[in-house]
Amino acid sequence: MIITSPLVPDSGISGPRRSVLARTDVCGQAGLPLPGGARRLMFDDDVWDFTHVIGLPVQMSLARRRFDFAAITDLRWRLVAKELIFAMLVPRHEAVAPLPRAYRTVLHLNTVGGRLIELTRFLHWLAGRDVASLEDIDADRCEEYLGRRRYVRDGDDTVVGELSPATRRSAAQVVVDLVNYRELFTADRVATALRPWGGATASAIAEMPSGRTMNKTPPLEGSVLQPLLAAALYLLSAFGPHAVELNHQVGEADQRWSRNASGLLAPTGVPAAQITRVLQDYERDGQIGRAHV
């Protein structure tokens, strides 16, 4: 069951009903450039659409560029989500910077989108257990949610596998963020005394493998690695200088030709395909010699 409630101060929170971030230009504050004439994205919007932001990576899907806060039915928690996500995008904002445990660096838009997805899942999980306020969250609730995100379950709710440490870390991070940004939230917030998992980091809670442990892929044996490195060194020292000189000659020839041909501009690209063919000829003949592109 999803609990809905009006946007009013709760959990002993006093002060204005409207967030201090209301009417804020999100992209303007976050330094995310938009094309001229594009609609400004405002904090009060229930959907933050970053589709037209300039310079986002191609691999970031259109779905991940739309932050849908409307999926959070409880209006108090929707505001909490907006305030939290804004804080991650604009850590130097005057309302965010004083928070002692807030992030000091800007998180990537794709990372923040993932945080919102997990936060929405957590809030729906709370509502399904008739939790009326974030203040009602205790250490047992946190541990219960982490347990739900630790295992894969079938249709009968039977554990059939275990999820990755990254999934567990996301689940723990949601709770940690609600604690760390508590003072920012206007309409609802966790209890002051809540310190889940003894204040451990999300990575430690999720039992993430240490970066100092040995790689899963074992290193090559010396009998394989040493001949490979020797061959690479030979190619670099024997063919490298010739490839550089050939590239220089090709560039000069193209510039001379383009200056003599009307209506053409001097080329700026490197003829990598032609140079590759020349090097392949060297490799096939087993010798270093002159070749024509």
Protein backbone atom coordinates (compact mmCIF):
# COMPACT_ATOMS: atom_id res chain seq x y z
CA MET A 1 0.00 0.00 0.00
CA ILE A 2 1.33 3.45 -0.94
CA ILE A 3 0.58 6.06 1.69
CA THR A 4 -0.22 9.57 0.51
CA SER A 5 -0.21 12.62 2.72
CA PRO A 6 -0.26 16.39 2.26
CA LEU A 7 2.96 18.34 2.10
CA VAL A 8 3.16 19.59 5.67
CA PRO A 9 5.96 19.66 8.23
CA ASP A 10 6.14 16.39 10.12
CA SER A 11 8.25 14.48 12.64
CA GLY A 12 8.68 17.47 14.89
CA ILE A 13 10.03 19.65 12.07
CA SER A 14 9.32 23.31 12.55
CA GLY A 15 9.76 26.13 10.09
CA PRO A 16 8.43 27.00 6.64
CA ARG A 17 6.48 24.45 4.64
CA ARG A 18 8.27 25.39 1.45
CA SER A 19 11.77 24.07 0.86
CA VAL A 20 14.59 26.59 0.78
CA LEU A 21 15.37 25.16 -2.66
CA ALA A 22 11.94 25.98 -4.09
CA ARG A 23 11.92 27.87 -7.42
CA THR A 24 15.61 27.04 -7.94
CA ASP A 25 16.98 26.56 -11.47
CA VAL A 26 18.50 23.08 -11.16
CA CYS A 27 20.68 23.08 -14.28
CA GLY A 28 21.80 26.64 -13.64
CA GLN A 29 22.89 25.79 -10.10
CA ALA A 30 24.50 22.51 -11.15
CA GLY A 31 26.39 24.05 -14.05
CA LEU A 32 24.70 21.79 -16.61
CA PRO A 33 24.59 23.66 -19.96
CA LEU A 34 21.40 23.76 -22.01
CA PRO A 35 20.98 24.94 -25.61
CA GLY A 36 19.59 28.39 -26.20
CA GLY A 37 15.83 28.59 -25.86
CA ALA A 38 15.55 25.36 -23.86
CA ARG A 39 13.07 25.33 -20.98
CA ARG A 40 14.70 25.80 -17.61
CA LEU A 41 14.45 22.83 -15.23
CA MET A 42 13.04 23.98 -11.90
CA PHE A 43 13.31 22.32 -8.50
CA ASP A 44 9.51 22.27 -8.08
CA ASP A 45 9.01 20.17 -11.25
CA ASP A 46 8.00 16.57 -10.56
CA VAL A 47 10.05 15.39 -13.55
CA TRP A 48 13.58 16.67 -14.02
CA ASP A 49 14.30 16.10 -17.70
CA PHE A 50 18.01 16.40 -18.49
CA THR A 51 17.58 15.14 -22.06
CA HIS A 52 18.81 18.37 -23.64
CA VAL A 53 21.80 18.92 -21.38
CA ILE A 54 24.87 19.45 -23.54
CA GLY A 55 27.78 17.04 -23.21
CA LEU A 56 26.13 14.02 -21.61
CA PRO A 57 27.76 10.68 -22.57
CA VAL A 58 26.15 8.86 -25.48
CA GLN A 59 25.85 5.67 -23.44
CA MET A 60 23.57 7.42 -20.95
CA SER A 61 20.12 6.30 -22.08
CA LEU A 62 17.22 8.71 -22.48
CA ALA A 63 15.39 6.96 -19.64
CA ARG A 64 18.29 7.65 -17.25
CA ARG A 65 18.18 11.35 -18.21
CA ARG A 66 14.65 11.75 -16.82
CA PHE A 67 14.33 11.89 -13.03
CA ASP A 68 10.73 10.96 -12.25
CA PHE A 69 9.93 12.14 -8.72
CA ALA A 70 6.21 11.63 -9.39
CA ALA A 71 6.82 7.90 -8.89
CA ILE A 72 7.07 8.73 -5.17
CA THR A 73 3.43 9.11 -4.17
CA ASP A 74 3.90 10.54 -0.69
CA LEU A 75 4.37 14.27 -1.26
CA ARG A 76 6.57 14.67 1.82
CA TRP A 77 8.95 11.97 0.64
CA ARG A 78 8.88 13.35 -2.90
CA LEU A 79 10.22 16.62 -1.52
CA VAL A 80 12.85 14.73 0.48
CA ALA A 81 13.97 13.01 -2.73
CA LYS A 82 14.22 16.31 -4.61
CA GLU A 83 16.25 17.92 -1.84
CA LEU A 84 18.60 14.95 -1.63
CA ILE A 85 19.18 14.71 -5.38
CA PHE A 86 19.71 18.46 -5.68
CA ALA A 87 22.28 18.34 -2.88
CA MET A 88 24.26 15.68 -4.73
CA LEU A 89 24.27 17.76 -7.91
CA VAL A 90 25.04 21.09 -6.20
CA PRO A 91 27.19 20.33 -3.12
CA ARG A 92 28.38 23.96 -2.85
CA HIS A 93 24.89 25.43 -2.56
CA GLU A 94 24.52 27.57 0.55
CA ALA A 95 21.90 25.20 1.97
CA VAL A 96 24.04 22.11 1.36
CA ALA A 97 27.64 23.13 2.03
CA PRO A 98 27.24 23.50 5.84
CA LEU A 99 26.06 19.89 6.26
CA PRO A 100 28.93 18.10 8.02
CA ARG A 101 28.54 14.73 6.29
CA ALA A 102 27.45 15.88 2.82
CA TYR A 103 29.45 15.11 -0.32
CA ARG A 104 31.94 17.82 -1.20
CA THR A 105 32.27 16.92 -4.88
CA VAL A 106 29.61 16.85 -7.58
CA LEU A 107 28.31 13.38 -8.41
CA HIS A 108 27.81 12.48 -12.08
CA LEU A 109 24.27 12.76 -13.36
CA ASN A 110 24.19 9.05 -14.15
CA THR A 111 25.27 8.18 -10.60
CA VAL A 112 22.67 10.48 -9.09
CA GLY A 113 19.99 8.92 -11.29
CA GLY A 114 20.88 5.52 -9.89
CA ARG A 115 20.59 6.90 -6.35
CA LEU A 116 17.08 8.17 -7.12
CA ILE A 117 16.01 4.78 -8.45
CA GLU A 118 17.14 3.03 -5.27
CA LEU A 119 15.63 5.74 -3.07
CA THR A 120 12.28 5.38 -4.82
CA ARG A 121 12.43 1.61 -4.29
CA PHE A 122 13.22 2.08 -0.60
CA LEU A 123 10.38 4.56 -0.04
CA HIS A 124 7.90 2.25 -1.74
CA TRP A 125 9.15 -0.59 0.45
CA LEU A 126 8.59 1.54 3.56
CA ALA A 127 5.08 2.50 2.47
CA GLY A 128 4.26 -1.15 1.86
CA ARG A 129 5.06 -1.79 5.52
CA ASP A 130 2.83 1.04 6.73
CA VAL A 131 5.74 3.22 7.78
CA ALA A 132 4.17 6.67 8.09
CA SER A 133 7.30 8.74 8.64
CA LEU A 134 11.02 8.50 8.05
CA GLU A 135 11.38 9.10 11.79
CA ASP A 136 9.97 5.61 12.33
CA ILE A 137 12.96 3.99 10.62
CA ASP A 138 15.18 2.15 13.08
CA ALA A 139 18.23 -0.09 12.80
CA ASP A 140 16.05 -3.19 12.41
CA ARG A 141 14.22 -1.66 9.45
CA CYS A 142 17.52 -0.81 7.81
CA GLU A 143 18.80 -4.34 8.29
CA GLU A 144 15.55 -5.77 6.95
CA TYR A 145 15.75 -3.71 3.76
CA LEU A 146 19.36 -4.65 3.23
CA GLY A 147 18.35 -8.30 3.58
CA ARG A 148 15.67 -7.84 0.92
CA ARG A 149 18.27 -6.39 -1.45
CA ARG A 150 20.85 -9.05 -0.66
CA TYR A 151 19.05 -12.06 -2.14
CA VAL A 152 17.24 -13.06 -5.35
CA ARG A 153 13.79 -14.46 -4.62
CA ASP A 154 11.33 -16.39 -6.77
CA GLY A 155 7.57 -15.89 -7.02
CA ASP A 156 7.07 -17.68 -3.69
CA ASP A 157 9.55 -15.33 -1.96
CA THR A 158 12.04 -18.18 -1.63
CA VAL A 159 15.71 -17.23 -1.77
CA VAL A 160 17.24 -18.64 -4.95
CA GLY A 161 20.45 -16.63 -5.17
CA GLU A 162 22.44 -13.67 -3.93
CA LEU A 163 22.70 -10.24 -5.52
CA SER A 164 25.99 -8.49 -6.14
CA PRO A 165 27.84 -6.41 -3.54
CA ALA A 166 27.13 -3.37 -5.73
CA THR A 167 23.38 -3.88 -5.26
CA ARG A 168 23.81 -4.23 -1.51
CA ARG A 169 25.91 -1.09 -1.47
CA SER A 170 23.17 0.88 -3.25
CA ALA A 171 20.63 -0.31 -0.70
CA ALA A 172 22.83 0.68 2.23
CA GLN A 173 23.78 3.99 0.63
CA VAL A 174 20.15 5.13 0.51
CA VAL A 175 19.85 4.89 4.29
CA VAL A 176 23.26 6.47 4.83
CA ASP A 177 22.27 9.41 2.61
CA LEU A 178 19.03 9.97 4.51
CA VAL A 179 21.11 10.18 7.69
CA ASN A 180 23.86 12.38 6.26
CA TYR A 181 21.50 14.94 4.72
CA ARG A 182 18.93 14.89 7.52
CA GLU A 183 19.20 18.59 8.36
CA LEU A 184 18.40 19.60 4.77
CA PHE A 185 15.00 17.94 4.59
CA THR A 186 11.91 20.09 5.01
CA ALA A 187 8.88 17.79 5.28
CA ASP A 188 10.21 14.59 6.88
CA ARG A 189 13.49 13.20 8.16
CA VAL A 190 15.01 10.26 10.01
CA ALA A 191 15.47 10.37 13.77
CA THR A 192 18.47 12.24 15.10
CA ALA A 193 19.77 9.15 16.93
CA LEU A 194 19.63 6.84 13.91
CA ARG A 195 23.10 5.44 13.15
CA PRO A 196 22.53 2.24 11.16
CA TRP A 197 25.28 -0.35 11.05
CA GLY A 198 27.27 1.58 13.63
CA GLY A 199 28.02 4.40 11.20
CA ALA A 200 29.94 2.14 8.76
CA THR A 201 30.33 3.14 5.12
CA ALA A 202 28.01 1.68 2.49
CA SER A 203 30.91 -0.24 0.93
CA ALA A 204 31.79 -1.85 4.25
CA ILE A 205 28.16 -2.69 4.93
CA ALA A 206 27.86 -4.34 1.52
CA GLU A 207 31.10 -6.29 2.06
CA MET A 208 32.56 -4.89 -1.13
CA PRO A 209 35.83 -6.56 -2.15
CA SER A 210 38.83 -4.41 -1.32
CA GLY A 211 40.65 -2.80 -4.22
CA ARG A 212 43.88 -4.06 -2.66
CA THR A 213 42.97 -7.70 -3.11
CA MET A 214 44.37 -9.77 -5.97
CA ASN A 215 42.71 -9.47 -9.36
CA LYS A 216 40.26 -12.20 -10.27
CA THR A 217 42.12 -12.73 -13.54
CA PRO A 218 45.52 -14.26 -12.71
CA PRO A 219 48.60 -12.64 -14.28
CA LEU A 220 50.28 -14.22 -17.29
CA GLU A 221 53.14 -16.56 -16.60
CA GLY A 222 56.61 -15.27 -17.41
CA SER A 223 57.01 -17.82 -20.22
CA VAL A 224 54.13 -16.08 -22.03
CA LEU A 225 54.47 -12.48 -20.86
CA GLN A 226 58.20 -12.01 -21.52
CA PRO A 227 58.13 -13.02 -25.24
CA LEU A 228 55.02 -10.87 -25.69
CA LEU A 229 56.71 -7.82 -24.19
CA ALA A 230 59.88 -8.46 -26.20
CA ALA A 231 57.89 -8.56 -29.44
CA ALA A 232 56.02 -5.37 -28.52
CA LEU A 233 59.30 -3.61 -27.72
CA TYR A 234 60.78 -4.67 -31.06
CA LEU A 235 57.77 -3.39 -33.00
CA LEU A 236 57.88 -0.09 -31.12
CA SER A 237 61.60 0.48 -31.66
CA ALA A 238 61.87 -0.90 -35.21
CA PHE A 239 58.63 0.27 -36.81
CA GLY A 240 57.75 3.27 -34.64
CA PRO A 241 60.20 5.82 -36.10
CA HIS A 242 59.31 4.79 -39.68
CA ALA A 243 55.57 5.10 -38.95
CA VAL A 244 56.09 8.60 -37.54
CA GLU A 245 58.13 9.69 -40.54
CA LEU A 246 55.65 8.15 -42.96
CA ASN A 247 52.78 9.99 -41.28
CA HIS A 248 54.73 13.25 -41.59
CA GLN A 249 55.41 12.65 -45.31
CA VAL A 250 51.78 11.79 -46.01
CA GLY A 251 50.59 14.93 -44.21
CA GLU A 252 52.94 17.16 -46.20
CA ALA A 253 51.93 15.52 -49.48
CA ASP A 254 48.23 15.99 -48.76
CA GLN A 255 48.74 19.62 -47.84
CA ARG A 256 50.64 20.30 -51.07
CA TRP A 257 47.95 18.59 -53.12
CA SER A 258 45.09 20.38 -51.36
CA ARG A 259 46.73 23.77 -51.91
CA ASN A 260 46.90 23.07 -55.65
CA ALA A 261 43.30 21.80 -55.89
CA SER A 262 40.67 24.53 -56.01
CA GLY A 263 37.75 24.38 -53.61
CA LEU A 264 39.40 21.94 -51.18
CA LEU A 265 40.54 22.53 -47.64
CA ALA A 266 43.71 21.15 -46.14
CA PRO A 267 43.03 17.77 -44.48
CA THR A 268 43.23 17.57 -40.71
CA GLY A 269 42.80 13.83 -40.16
CA VAL A 270 45.56 11.23 -39.97
CA PRO A 271 45.33 8.54 -42.72
CA ALA A 272 45.36 5.75 -40.17
CA ALA A 273 43.94 3.12 -42.54
CA GLN A 274 46.68 3.67 -45.13
CA ILE A 275 49.43 3.64 -42.54
CA THR A 276 48.01 0.44 -41.09
CA ARG A 277 48.18 -1.20 -44.53
CA VAL A 278 51.82 -0.17 -44.86
CA LEU A 279 52.65 -1.65 -41.48
CA GLN A 280 50.82 -4.83 -42.43
CA ASP A 281 52.99 -5.01 -45.56
CA TYR A 282 56.05 -4.74 -43.36
CA GLU A 283 54.77 -7.50 -41.15
CA ARG A 284 53.94 -9.76 -44.08
CA ASP A 285 57.34 -9.26 -45.78
CA GLY A 286 59.23 -9.60 -42.55
CA GLN A 287 61.36 -6.57 -43.23
CA ILE A 288 61.41 -2.81 -42.96
CA GLY A 289 61.26 -1.12 -46.30
CA ARG A 290 59.69 1.70 -48.16
CA ALA A 291 56.11 1.44 -49.28
CA HIS A 292 53.67 3.74 -51.01
CA VAL A 293 50.36 4.72 -49.48
